[in-house]
Coordinates of C-alpha atoms and ligand atoms in Angstrom, one line a residue:
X1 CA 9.9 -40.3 36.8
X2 CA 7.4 -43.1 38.1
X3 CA 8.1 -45.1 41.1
X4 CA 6.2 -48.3 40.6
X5 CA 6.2 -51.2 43.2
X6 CA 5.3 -54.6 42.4
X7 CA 6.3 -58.2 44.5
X8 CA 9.4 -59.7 43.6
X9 CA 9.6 -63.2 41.9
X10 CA 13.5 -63.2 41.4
X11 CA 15.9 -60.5 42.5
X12 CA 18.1 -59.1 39.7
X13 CA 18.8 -55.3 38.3
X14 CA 17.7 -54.7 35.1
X15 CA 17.7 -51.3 32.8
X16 CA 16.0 -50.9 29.2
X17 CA 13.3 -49.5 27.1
X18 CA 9.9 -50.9 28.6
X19 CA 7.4 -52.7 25.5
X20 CA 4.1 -53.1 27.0
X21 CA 2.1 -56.2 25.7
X22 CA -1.8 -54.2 25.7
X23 CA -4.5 -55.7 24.2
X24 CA -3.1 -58.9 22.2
X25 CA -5.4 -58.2 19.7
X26 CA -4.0 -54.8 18.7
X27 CA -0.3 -56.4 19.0
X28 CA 2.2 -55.3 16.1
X29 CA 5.8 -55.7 15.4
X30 CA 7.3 -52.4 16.1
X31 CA 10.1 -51.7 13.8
X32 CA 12.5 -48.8 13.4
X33 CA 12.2 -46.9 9.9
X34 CA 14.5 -44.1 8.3
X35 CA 12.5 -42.5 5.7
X36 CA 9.7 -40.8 8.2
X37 CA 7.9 -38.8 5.4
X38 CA 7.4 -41.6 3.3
X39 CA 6.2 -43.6 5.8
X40 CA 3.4 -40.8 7.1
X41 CA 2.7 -41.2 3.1
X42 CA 1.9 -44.7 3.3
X43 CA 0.1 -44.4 6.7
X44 CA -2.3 -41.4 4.4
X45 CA -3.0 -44.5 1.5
X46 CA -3.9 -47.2 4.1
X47 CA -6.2 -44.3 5.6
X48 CA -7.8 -43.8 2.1
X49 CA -8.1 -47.3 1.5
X50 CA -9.9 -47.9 5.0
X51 CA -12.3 -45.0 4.2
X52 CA -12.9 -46.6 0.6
X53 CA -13.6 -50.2 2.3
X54 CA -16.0 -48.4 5.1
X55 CA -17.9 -46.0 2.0
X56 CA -18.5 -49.7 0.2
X57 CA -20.0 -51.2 3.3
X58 CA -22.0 -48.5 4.0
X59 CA -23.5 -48.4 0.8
X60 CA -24.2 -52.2 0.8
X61 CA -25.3 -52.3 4.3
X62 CA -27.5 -48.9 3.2
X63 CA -28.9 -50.9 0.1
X64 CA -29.5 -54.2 2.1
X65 CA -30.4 -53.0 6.1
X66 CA -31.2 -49.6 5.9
X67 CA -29.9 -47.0 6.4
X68 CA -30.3 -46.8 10.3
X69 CA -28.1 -50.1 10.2
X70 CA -25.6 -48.7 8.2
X71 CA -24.8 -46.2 9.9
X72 CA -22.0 -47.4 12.1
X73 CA -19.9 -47.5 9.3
X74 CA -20.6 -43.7 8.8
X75 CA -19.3 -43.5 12.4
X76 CA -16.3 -45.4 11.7
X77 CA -15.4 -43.1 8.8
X78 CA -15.7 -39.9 10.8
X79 CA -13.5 -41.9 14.0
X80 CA -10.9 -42.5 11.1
X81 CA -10.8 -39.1 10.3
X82 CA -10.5 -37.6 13.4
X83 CA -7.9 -34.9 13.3
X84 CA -6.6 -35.8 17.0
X85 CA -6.3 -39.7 16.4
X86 CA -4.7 -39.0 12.6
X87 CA -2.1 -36.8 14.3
X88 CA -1.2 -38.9 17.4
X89 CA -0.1 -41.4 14.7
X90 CA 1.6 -39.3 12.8
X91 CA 3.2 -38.0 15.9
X92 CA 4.4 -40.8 16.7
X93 CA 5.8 -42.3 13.7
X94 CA 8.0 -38.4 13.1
X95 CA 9.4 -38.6 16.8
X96 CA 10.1 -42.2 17.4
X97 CA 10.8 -42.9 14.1
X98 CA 8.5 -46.5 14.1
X99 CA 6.6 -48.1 11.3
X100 CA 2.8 -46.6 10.9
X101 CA 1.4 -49.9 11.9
X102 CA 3.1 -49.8 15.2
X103 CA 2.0 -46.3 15.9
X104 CA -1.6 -47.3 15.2
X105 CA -1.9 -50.0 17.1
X106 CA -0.4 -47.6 20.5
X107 CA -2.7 -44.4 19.4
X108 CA -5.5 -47.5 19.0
X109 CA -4.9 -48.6 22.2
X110 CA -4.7 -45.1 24.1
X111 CA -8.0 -44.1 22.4
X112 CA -9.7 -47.4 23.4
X113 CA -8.7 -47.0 26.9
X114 CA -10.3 -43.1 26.7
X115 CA -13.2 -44.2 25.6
X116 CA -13.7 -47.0 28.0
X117 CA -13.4 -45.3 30.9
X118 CA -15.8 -42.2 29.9
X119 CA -19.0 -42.1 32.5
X120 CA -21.4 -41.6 29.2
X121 CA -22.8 -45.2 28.2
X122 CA -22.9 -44.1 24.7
X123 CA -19.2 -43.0 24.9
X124 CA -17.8 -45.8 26.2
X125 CA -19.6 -48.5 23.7
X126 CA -17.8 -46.2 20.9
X127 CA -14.1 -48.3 22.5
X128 CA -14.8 -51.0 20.6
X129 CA -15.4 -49.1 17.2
X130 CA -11.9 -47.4 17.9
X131 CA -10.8 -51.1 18.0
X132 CA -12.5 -51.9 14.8
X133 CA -10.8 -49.2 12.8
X134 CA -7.5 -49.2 14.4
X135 CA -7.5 -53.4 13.4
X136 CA -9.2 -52.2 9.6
X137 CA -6.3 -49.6 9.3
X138 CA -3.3 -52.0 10.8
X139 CA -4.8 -54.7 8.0
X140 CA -5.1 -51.6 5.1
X141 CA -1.0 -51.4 6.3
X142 CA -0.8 -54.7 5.5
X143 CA 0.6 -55.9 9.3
X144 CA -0.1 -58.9 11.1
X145 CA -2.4 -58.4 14.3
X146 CA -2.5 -60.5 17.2
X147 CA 0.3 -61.9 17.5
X148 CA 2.8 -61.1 20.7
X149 CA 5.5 -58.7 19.6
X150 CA 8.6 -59.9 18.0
X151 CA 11.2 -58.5 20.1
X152 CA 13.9 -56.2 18.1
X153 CA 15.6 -55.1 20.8
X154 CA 16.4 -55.9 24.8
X155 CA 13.0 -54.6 26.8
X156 CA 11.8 -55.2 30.0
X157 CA 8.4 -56.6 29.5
X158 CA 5.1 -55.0 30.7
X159 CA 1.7 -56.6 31.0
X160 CA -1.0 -58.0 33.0
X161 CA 0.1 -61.4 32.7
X162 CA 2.0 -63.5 30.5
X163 CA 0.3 -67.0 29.4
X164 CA 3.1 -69.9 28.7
X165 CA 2.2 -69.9 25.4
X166 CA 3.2 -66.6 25.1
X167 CA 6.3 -66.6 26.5
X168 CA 7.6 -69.5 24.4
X169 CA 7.6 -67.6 21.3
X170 CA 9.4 -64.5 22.4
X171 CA 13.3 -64.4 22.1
X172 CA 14.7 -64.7 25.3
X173 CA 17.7 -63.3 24.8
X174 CA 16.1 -60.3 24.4
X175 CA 14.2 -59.8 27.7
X176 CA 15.8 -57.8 30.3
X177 CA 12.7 -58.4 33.0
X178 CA 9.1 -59.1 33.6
X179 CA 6.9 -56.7 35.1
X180 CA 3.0 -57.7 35.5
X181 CA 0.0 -56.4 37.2
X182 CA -1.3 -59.8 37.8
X183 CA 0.6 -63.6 38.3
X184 CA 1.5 -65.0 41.2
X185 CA 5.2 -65.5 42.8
X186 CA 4.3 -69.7 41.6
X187 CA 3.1 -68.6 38.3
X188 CA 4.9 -69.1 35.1
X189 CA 5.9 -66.0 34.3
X190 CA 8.0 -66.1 38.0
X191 CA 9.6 -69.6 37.1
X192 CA 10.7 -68.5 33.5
X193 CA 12.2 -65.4 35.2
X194 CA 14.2 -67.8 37.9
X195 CA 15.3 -70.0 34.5
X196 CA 16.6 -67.3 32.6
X197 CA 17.8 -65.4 35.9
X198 CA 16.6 -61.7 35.0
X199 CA 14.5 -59.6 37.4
X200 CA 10.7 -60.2 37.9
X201 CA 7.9 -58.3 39.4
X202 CA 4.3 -60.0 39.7
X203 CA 1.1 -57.9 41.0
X204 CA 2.5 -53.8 40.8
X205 CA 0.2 -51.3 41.8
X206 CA -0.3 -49.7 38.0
X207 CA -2.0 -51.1 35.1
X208 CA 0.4 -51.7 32.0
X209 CA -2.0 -49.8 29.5
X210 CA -1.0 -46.8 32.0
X211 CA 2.5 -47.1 30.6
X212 CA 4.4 -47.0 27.1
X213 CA 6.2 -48.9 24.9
X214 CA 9.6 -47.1 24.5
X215 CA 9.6 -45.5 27.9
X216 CA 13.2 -45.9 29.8
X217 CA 12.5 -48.2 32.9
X218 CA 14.8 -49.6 35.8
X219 CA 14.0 -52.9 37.2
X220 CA 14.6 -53.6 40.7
X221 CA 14.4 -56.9 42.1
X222 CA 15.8 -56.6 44.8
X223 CA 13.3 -54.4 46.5
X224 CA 10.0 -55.0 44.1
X225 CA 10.8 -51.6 42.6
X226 CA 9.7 -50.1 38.6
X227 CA 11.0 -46.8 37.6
X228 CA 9.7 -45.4 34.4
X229 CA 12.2 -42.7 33.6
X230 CA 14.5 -42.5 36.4
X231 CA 16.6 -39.7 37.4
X232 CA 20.6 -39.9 36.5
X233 CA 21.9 -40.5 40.0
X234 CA 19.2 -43.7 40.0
X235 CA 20.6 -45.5 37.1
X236 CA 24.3 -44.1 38.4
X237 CA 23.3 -46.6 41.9
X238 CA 21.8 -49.4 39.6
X239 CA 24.7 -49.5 37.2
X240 CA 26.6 -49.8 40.3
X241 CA 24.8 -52.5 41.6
X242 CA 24.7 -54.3 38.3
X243 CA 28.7 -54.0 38.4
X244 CA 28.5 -55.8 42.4
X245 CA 26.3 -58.6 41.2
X246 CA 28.5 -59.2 38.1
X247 CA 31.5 -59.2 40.7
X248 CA 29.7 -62.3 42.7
X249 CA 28.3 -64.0 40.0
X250 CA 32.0 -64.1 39.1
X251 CA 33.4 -65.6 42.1
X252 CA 30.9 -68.4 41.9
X253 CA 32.5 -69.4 39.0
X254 CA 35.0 -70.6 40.9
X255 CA 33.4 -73.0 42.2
X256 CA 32.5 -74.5 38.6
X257 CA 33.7 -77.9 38.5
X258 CA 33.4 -78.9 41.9
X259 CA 31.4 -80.8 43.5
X260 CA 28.4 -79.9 45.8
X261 CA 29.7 -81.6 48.5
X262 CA 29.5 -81.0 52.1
X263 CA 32.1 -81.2 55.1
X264 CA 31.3 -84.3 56.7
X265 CA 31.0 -85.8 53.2
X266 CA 27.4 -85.9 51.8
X267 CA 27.2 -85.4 48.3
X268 CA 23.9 -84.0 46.9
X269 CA 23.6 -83.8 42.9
X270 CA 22.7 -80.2 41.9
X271 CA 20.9 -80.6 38.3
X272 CA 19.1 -77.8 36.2
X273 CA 15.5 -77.1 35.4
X274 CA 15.0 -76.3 31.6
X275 CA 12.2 -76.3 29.5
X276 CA 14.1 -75.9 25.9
X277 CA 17.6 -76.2 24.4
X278 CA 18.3 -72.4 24.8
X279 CA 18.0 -73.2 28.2
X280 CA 20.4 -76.0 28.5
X281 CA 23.2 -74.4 27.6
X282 CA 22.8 -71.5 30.6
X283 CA 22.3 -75.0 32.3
X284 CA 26.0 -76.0 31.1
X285 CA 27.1 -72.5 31.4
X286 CA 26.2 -72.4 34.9
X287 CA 28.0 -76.4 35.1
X288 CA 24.6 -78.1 36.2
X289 CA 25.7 -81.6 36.4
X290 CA 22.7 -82.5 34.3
X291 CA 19.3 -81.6 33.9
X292 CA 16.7 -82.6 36.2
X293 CA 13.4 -81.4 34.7
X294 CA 12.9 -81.1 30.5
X295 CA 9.7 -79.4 30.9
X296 CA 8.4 -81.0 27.4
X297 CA 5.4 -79.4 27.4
X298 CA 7.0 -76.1 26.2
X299 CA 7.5 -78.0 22.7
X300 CA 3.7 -78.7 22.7
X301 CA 2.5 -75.1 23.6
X302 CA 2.6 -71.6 21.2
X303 CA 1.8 -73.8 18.2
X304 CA -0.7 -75.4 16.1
X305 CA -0.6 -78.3 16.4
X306 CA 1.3 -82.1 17.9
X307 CA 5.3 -82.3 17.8
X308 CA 5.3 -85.2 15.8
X309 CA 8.1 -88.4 16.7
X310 CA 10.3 -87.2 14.1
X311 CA 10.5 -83.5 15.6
X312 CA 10.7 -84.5 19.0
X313 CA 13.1 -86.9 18.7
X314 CA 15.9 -84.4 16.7
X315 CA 15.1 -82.3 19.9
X316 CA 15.8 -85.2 22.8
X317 CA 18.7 -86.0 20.7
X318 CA 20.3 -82.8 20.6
X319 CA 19.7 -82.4 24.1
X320 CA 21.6 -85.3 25.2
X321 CA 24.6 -84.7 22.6
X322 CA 24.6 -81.2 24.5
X323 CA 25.2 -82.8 27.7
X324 CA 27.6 -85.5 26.9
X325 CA 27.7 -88.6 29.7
X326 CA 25.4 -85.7 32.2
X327 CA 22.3 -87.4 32.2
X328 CA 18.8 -85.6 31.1
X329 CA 15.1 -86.1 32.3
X330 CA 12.6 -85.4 30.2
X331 CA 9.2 -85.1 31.9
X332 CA 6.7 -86.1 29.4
X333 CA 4.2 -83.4 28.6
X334 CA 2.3 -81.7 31.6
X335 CA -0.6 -79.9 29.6
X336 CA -3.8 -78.4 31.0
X337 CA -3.9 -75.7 33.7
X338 CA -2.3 -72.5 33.3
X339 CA -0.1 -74.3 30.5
X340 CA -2.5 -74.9 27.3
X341 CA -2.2 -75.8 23.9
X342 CA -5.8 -74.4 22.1
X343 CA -5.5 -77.9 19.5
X344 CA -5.9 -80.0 22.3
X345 CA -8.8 -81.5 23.7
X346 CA -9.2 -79.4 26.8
X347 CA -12.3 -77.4 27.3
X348 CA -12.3 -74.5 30.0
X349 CA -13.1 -75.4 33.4
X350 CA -14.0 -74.3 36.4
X351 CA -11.5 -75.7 38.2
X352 CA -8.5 -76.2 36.0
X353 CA -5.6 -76.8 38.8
X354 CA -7.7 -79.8 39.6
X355 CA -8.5 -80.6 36.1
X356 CA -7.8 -82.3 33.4
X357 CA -3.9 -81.9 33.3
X358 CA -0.3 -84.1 33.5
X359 CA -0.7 -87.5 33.1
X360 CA -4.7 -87.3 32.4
X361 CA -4.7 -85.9 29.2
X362 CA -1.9 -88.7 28.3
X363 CA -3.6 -91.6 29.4
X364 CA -7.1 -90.1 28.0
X365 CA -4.9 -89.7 24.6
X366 CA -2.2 -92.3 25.0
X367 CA -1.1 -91.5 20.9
X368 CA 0.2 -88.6 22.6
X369 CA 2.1 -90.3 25.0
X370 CA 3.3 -92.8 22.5
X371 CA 4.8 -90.8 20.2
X372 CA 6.2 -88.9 22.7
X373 CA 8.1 -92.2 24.4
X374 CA 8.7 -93.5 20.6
X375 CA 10.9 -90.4 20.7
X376 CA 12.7 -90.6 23.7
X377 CA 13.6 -94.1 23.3
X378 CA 15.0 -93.5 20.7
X379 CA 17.0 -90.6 21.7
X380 CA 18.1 -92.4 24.5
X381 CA 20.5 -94.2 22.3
X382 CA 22.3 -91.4 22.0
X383 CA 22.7 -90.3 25.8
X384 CA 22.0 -90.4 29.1
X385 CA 18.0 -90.0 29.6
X386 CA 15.6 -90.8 32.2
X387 CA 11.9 -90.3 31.7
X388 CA 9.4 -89.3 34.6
X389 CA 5.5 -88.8 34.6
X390 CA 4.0 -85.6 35.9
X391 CA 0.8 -85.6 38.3
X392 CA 0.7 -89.1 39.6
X393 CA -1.9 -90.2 42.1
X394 CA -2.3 -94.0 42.3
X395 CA -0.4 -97.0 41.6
X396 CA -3.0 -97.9 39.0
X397 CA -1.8 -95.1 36.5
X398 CA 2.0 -95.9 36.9
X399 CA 1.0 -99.5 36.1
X400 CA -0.8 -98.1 33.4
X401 CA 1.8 -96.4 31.8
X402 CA 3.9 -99.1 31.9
X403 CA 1.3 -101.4 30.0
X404 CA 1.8 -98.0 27.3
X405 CA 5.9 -98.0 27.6
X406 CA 6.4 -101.8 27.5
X407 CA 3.9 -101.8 24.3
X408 CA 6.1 -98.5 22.5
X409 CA 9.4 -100.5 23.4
X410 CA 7.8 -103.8 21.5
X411 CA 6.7 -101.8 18.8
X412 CA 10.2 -100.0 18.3
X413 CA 11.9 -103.7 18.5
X414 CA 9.3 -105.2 15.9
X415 CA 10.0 -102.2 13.5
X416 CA 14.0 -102.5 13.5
X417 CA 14.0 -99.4 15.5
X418 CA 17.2 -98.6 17.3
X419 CA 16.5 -97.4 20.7
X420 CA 17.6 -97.9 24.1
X421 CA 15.4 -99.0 27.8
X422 CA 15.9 -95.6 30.3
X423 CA 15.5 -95.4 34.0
X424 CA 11.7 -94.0 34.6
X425 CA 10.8 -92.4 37.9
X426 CA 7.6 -90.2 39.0
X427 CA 6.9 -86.5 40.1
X428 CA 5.3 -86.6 43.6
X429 CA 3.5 -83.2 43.7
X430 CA -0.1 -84.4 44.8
X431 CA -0.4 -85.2 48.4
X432 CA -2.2 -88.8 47.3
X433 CA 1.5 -89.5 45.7
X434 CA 3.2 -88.6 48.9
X435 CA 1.0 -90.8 51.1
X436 CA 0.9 -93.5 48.9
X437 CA 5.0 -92.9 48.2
X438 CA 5.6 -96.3 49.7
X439 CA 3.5 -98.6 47.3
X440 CA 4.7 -96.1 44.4
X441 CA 8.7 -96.3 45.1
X442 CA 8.7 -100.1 44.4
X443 CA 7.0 -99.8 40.8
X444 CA 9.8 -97.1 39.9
X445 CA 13.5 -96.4 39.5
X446 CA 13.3 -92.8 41.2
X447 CA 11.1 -89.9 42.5
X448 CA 11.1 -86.2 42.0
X449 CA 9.3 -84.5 44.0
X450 CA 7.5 -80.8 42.6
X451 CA 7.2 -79.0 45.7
X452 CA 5.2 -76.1 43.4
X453 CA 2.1 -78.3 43.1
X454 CA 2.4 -80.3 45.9
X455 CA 2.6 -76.9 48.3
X456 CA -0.8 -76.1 45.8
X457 CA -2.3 -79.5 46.5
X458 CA -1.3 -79.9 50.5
X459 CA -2.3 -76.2 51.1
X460 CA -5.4 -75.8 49.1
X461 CA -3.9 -72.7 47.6
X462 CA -3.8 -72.2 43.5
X463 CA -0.1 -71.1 42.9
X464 CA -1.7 -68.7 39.9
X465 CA -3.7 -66.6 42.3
X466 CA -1.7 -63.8 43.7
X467 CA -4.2 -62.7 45.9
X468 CA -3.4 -65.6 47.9
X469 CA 0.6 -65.0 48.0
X470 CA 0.3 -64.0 51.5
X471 CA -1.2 -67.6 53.1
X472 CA 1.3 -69.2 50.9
X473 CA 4.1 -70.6 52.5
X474 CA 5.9 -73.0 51.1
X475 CA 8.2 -73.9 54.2
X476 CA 4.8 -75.2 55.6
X477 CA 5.6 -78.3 57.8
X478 CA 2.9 -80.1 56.2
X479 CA 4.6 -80.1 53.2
X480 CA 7.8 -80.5 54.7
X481 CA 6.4 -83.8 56.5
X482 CA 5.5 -84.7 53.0
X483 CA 9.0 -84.4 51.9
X484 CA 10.4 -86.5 54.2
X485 CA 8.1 -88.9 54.5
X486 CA 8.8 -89.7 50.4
X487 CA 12.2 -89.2 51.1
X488 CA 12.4 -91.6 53.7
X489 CA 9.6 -94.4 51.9
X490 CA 12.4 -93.8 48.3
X491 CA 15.4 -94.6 50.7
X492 CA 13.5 -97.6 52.0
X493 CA 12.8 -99.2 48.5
X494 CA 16.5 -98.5 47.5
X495 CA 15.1 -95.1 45.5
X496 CA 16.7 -91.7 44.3
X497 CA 14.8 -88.6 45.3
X498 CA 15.1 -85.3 44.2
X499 CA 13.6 -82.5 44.5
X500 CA 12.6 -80.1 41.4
X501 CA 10.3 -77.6 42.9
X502 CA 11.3 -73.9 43.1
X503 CA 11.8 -74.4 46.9
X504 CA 14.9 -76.5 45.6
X505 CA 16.2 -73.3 45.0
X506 CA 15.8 -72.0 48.5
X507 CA 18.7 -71.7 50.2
X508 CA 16.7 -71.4 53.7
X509 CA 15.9 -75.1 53.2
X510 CA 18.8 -76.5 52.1
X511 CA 20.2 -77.5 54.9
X512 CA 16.6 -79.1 56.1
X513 CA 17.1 -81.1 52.5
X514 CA 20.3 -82.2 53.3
X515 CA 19.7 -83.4 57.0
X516 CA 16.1 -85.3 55.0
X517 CA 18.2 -87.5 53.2
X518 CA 17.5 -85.5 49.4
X519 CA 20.0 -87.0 46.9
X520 CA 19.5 -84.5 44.2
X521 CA 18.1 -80.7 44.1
X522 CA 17.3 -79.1 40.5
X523 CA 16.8 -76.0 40.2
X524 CA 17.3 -72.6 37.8
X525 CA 20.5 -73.1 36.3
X526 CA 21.5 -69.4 38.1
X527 CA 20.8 -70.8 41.1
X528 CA 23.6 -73.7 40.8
X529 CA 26.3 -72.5 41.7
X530 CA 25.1 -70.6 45.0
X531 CA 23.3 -73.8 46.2
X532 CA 27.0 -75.6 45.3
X533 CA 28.9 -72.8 47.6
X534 CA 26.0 -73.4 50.6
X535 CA 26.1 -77.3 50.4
X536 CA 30.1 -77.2 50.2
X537 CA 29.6 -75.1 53.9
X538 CA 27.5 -77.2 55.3
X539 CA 28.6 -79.5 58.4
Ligands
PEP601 C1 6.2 -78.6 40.4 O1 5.0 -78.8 40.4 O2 6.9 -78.4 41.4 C2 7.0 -78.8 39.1 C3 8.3 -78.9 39.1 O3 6.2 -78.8 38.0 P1 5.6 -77.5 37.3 O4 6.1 -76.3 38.1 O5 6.0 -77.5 35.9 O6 4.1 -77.7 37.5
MG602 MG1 4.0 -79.5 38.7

């Protein structure tokens, strides 16, 4: 048993066989297989084929750059054949029953890690020809490397950190939790855990290569707490814990189909955050009474290239068919930063929360953005959808964009394109939006305000950086000022404004929204129904 503590990022229970995401680049699919001796057979082949492809290198390297050159292929040979590393694999595959390039790639990683951390320089620079052979041998096997695990079963996920792009292509409904040594409680990792409402740690005190994939491990969210291999009477208080939050979660079902309404009368519209269809319906399952924030850029990201207008509209329509009269916002895409899309023109910076990001990238590449609006005009014949523009600073850009949208809406009228005019509001989450929220509100039919870069931006703090947690503080009246001086500058121009941030789902503040004058809070769908039972209390 290993008692692991970590920071919590959503509360939650969680038990199931751990997979640790290691070194991307010795990922493989690991996949159950009955027949173990024939698979030790094949794992014997790909060996002989490795040592035939490194004897032919050597000789040509021998014949072309000497021998001295050549003979790191000689090492790789004798690595290969290592009795220890050959029967760790076959270890592997005859007691957990997985397919040989699976048990490669964990033996790979284990060895690399040795090897790494030996004092003797010489040593330690042989890591990277474990890495070679290991990625030669998975290839002779005839797997696919680099890519993040397809998931086969319900795991709680290990690893440092999990990029969006990554996340987007792993199943969902097979996560049970996050656990990573790095993120921060802002980063994305944290927000997908609150959207899908399982357990999540960020920043525990162990490195993920230090654990292993297939390991039995108990999530606790509730007090930042990772067992690997817990004792019976631990998972006997978990399951029992488990059983009490499935007990609540059920009587908050009861108060689906109300509305979230308080005593004296103010009604405040509680809407979901989503950032793809799988999403929407734990939005409607949870009786959001629409969705707040369509992240879009999550149909941009873990790809290779643009959505084109055809894709995204199917998408924005079947979104809106999902949700009936509810209405939908799609916020157009939000690249750059921690979210990245490697076909886009976005080199690395040195600064990339102040970088070239939201609305930049779109008005640098307005094709992007037109396509994108060609599509959700469109769509917008079909439902209820609003539009709204990430990372606003100035009036100039909203005027901007509105030069771009009038131009797409001609263009769709020329062409005999059906498609529909949509309400189009802003995020406020720089502080230059905020103080300029007066001048802003009357160019637009609603603000939404994203308290998780505008907490960033007002406090000088990058939300990814967990070493900076602790100076955090999103209740920070400077950003509360913020709030309700946007609130109060919307009201005046006869605006909406919501509020999609994460602190929308904090119930410690929802009174302070309510007393602001917030119209709408959207938030994870889990978190509906419990901000629904809070307003409904209030006086
Ligand atoms: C925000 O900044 O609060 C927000 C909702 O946008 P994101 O978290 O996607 O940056
Ligand atoms: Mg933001």
């Amino acid at each position: 048993m290993k008692r692991i503590s970590g920071k919590s990022v959503f509360e939650g229970i969680a038990l199931g066989p751990v997979l640790v995401l290691g070194d991307r680049e010795l990922q493989v699919n690991r996949k159950s297989i009955q027949d173990v001796d024939a698979e030790v057979q094949r794992l014997q082949e790909a060996i002989g084929e490795a040592q035939a492809q490194l004897q032919q290198l050597y000789e040509q390297s021998a014949k072309e750059l000497g021998e001295g050159n050549a003979a790191i292929f000689h090492v790789h040979q004798l690595l290969l054949e290592d009795e220890e590393y050959q029967k760790r694999i076959q270890d592997r595959i005859q007691m957990q029953q997985v397919n040989s390039e699976y048990a490669v790639s964990v033996v790979g990683e284990q060895f690399v890690d040795i090897f790494a951390s030996m004092t003797d320089e010489y040593m330690r620079a042989r890591a990277a020809d474990i890495k070679d052979i290991t990625i030669r041998l998975i290839k002779c096997l005839g797997g696919e490397i680099g890519k993040v695990a397809e998931l086969t079963e319900p795991v709680i996920i290990v690893a440092e950190e999990l990029t969006p792009s990554e996340t987007v292509v792993l199943d969902k409904s097979k996560i049970l939790a996050f656990v990573t040594s790095r993120g921060s409680t802002n980063s994305h990792t944290a927000i997908l855990a609150r959207t899908m409402n399982i357990p999540a740690l960020v920043a525990m005190d162990m490195k993920p290569e230090e654990l292993q994939s297939g390991q039995y491990g108990l999530v606790n969210g509730f007090i930042g707490e990772f067992i690997v291999e817990p004792s019976e009477s631990q998972l006997e208080e978990a399951r029992a814990q488990m059983q009490r939050i499935a007990e609540q979660r059920a009587l908050l079902q009861e108060l689906r189909g109300k509305e979230a309404i308080t005593l004296s009368g103010k009604k405040i519209v509680l809407n979901a955050n989503i950032g793809s269809l799988d999403d929407l319906e734990s939005a409607l399952v949870n009786d959001a009474e629409g969705i707040g924030l369509f992240r879009s850029e999550f149909l941009y990201i873990g790809r290779d290239a643009l959505p084109g207008e055809e894709e995204q509209f199917e998408i924005y329509k079947q979104a809106v068919q999902m949700l009936g009269d509810k209405p939908l916002v799609v916020r157009t895409l939000d690249i750059g930063a921690d979210k990245q899309a490697e076909y886009l023109p976005i080199e690395q910076e040195e600064n990339p929360a102040m970088g070239y990001r939201g609305i930049r990238v779109c008005l640098e590449n307005p094709e992007i953005l037109q396509t994108q609006l060609r599509a959700l005009y469109r769509a917008a014949v079909y439902g209820n959808l609003s539009i709204m523009y990430p990372m606003i600073i100035s009036v100039e850009e909203v005027q901007t964009i509105k030069q771009i949208a009038a131009a797409v809406k001609t263009e769709l009228s020329e062409e005999g394109i059906p498609y529909r005019d949509v309400q189009e509001g802003i995020m406020i989450e720089t502080p230059a939006a905020a103080l300029i929220s007066d001048e802003l509100a009357k160019l637009v039919d609603f603000f939404s305000i994203g308290t998780n870069d505008l907490t960033q931006y007002t406090l000088a703090i990058d939300r990814q950086n967990a070493k900076l947690d602790s100076f955090y503080n999103p209740h920070h009246r400077a950003v509360l000022r913020l709030i309700q001086m946007v609130a109060d500058n919307a009201h005046k121009a006869g605006k909406r404004v919501a509020i999609c941030g994460e602190l929308a789902a904090d119930t410690e503040l929802t009174k302070t929204f309510v007393d602001m004058g917030i119209d709408e809070l959207s938030a994870a769908p889990g978190a509906i129904l419990q901000l629904r039972d809070i307003i409904r209390s209030l006086p």
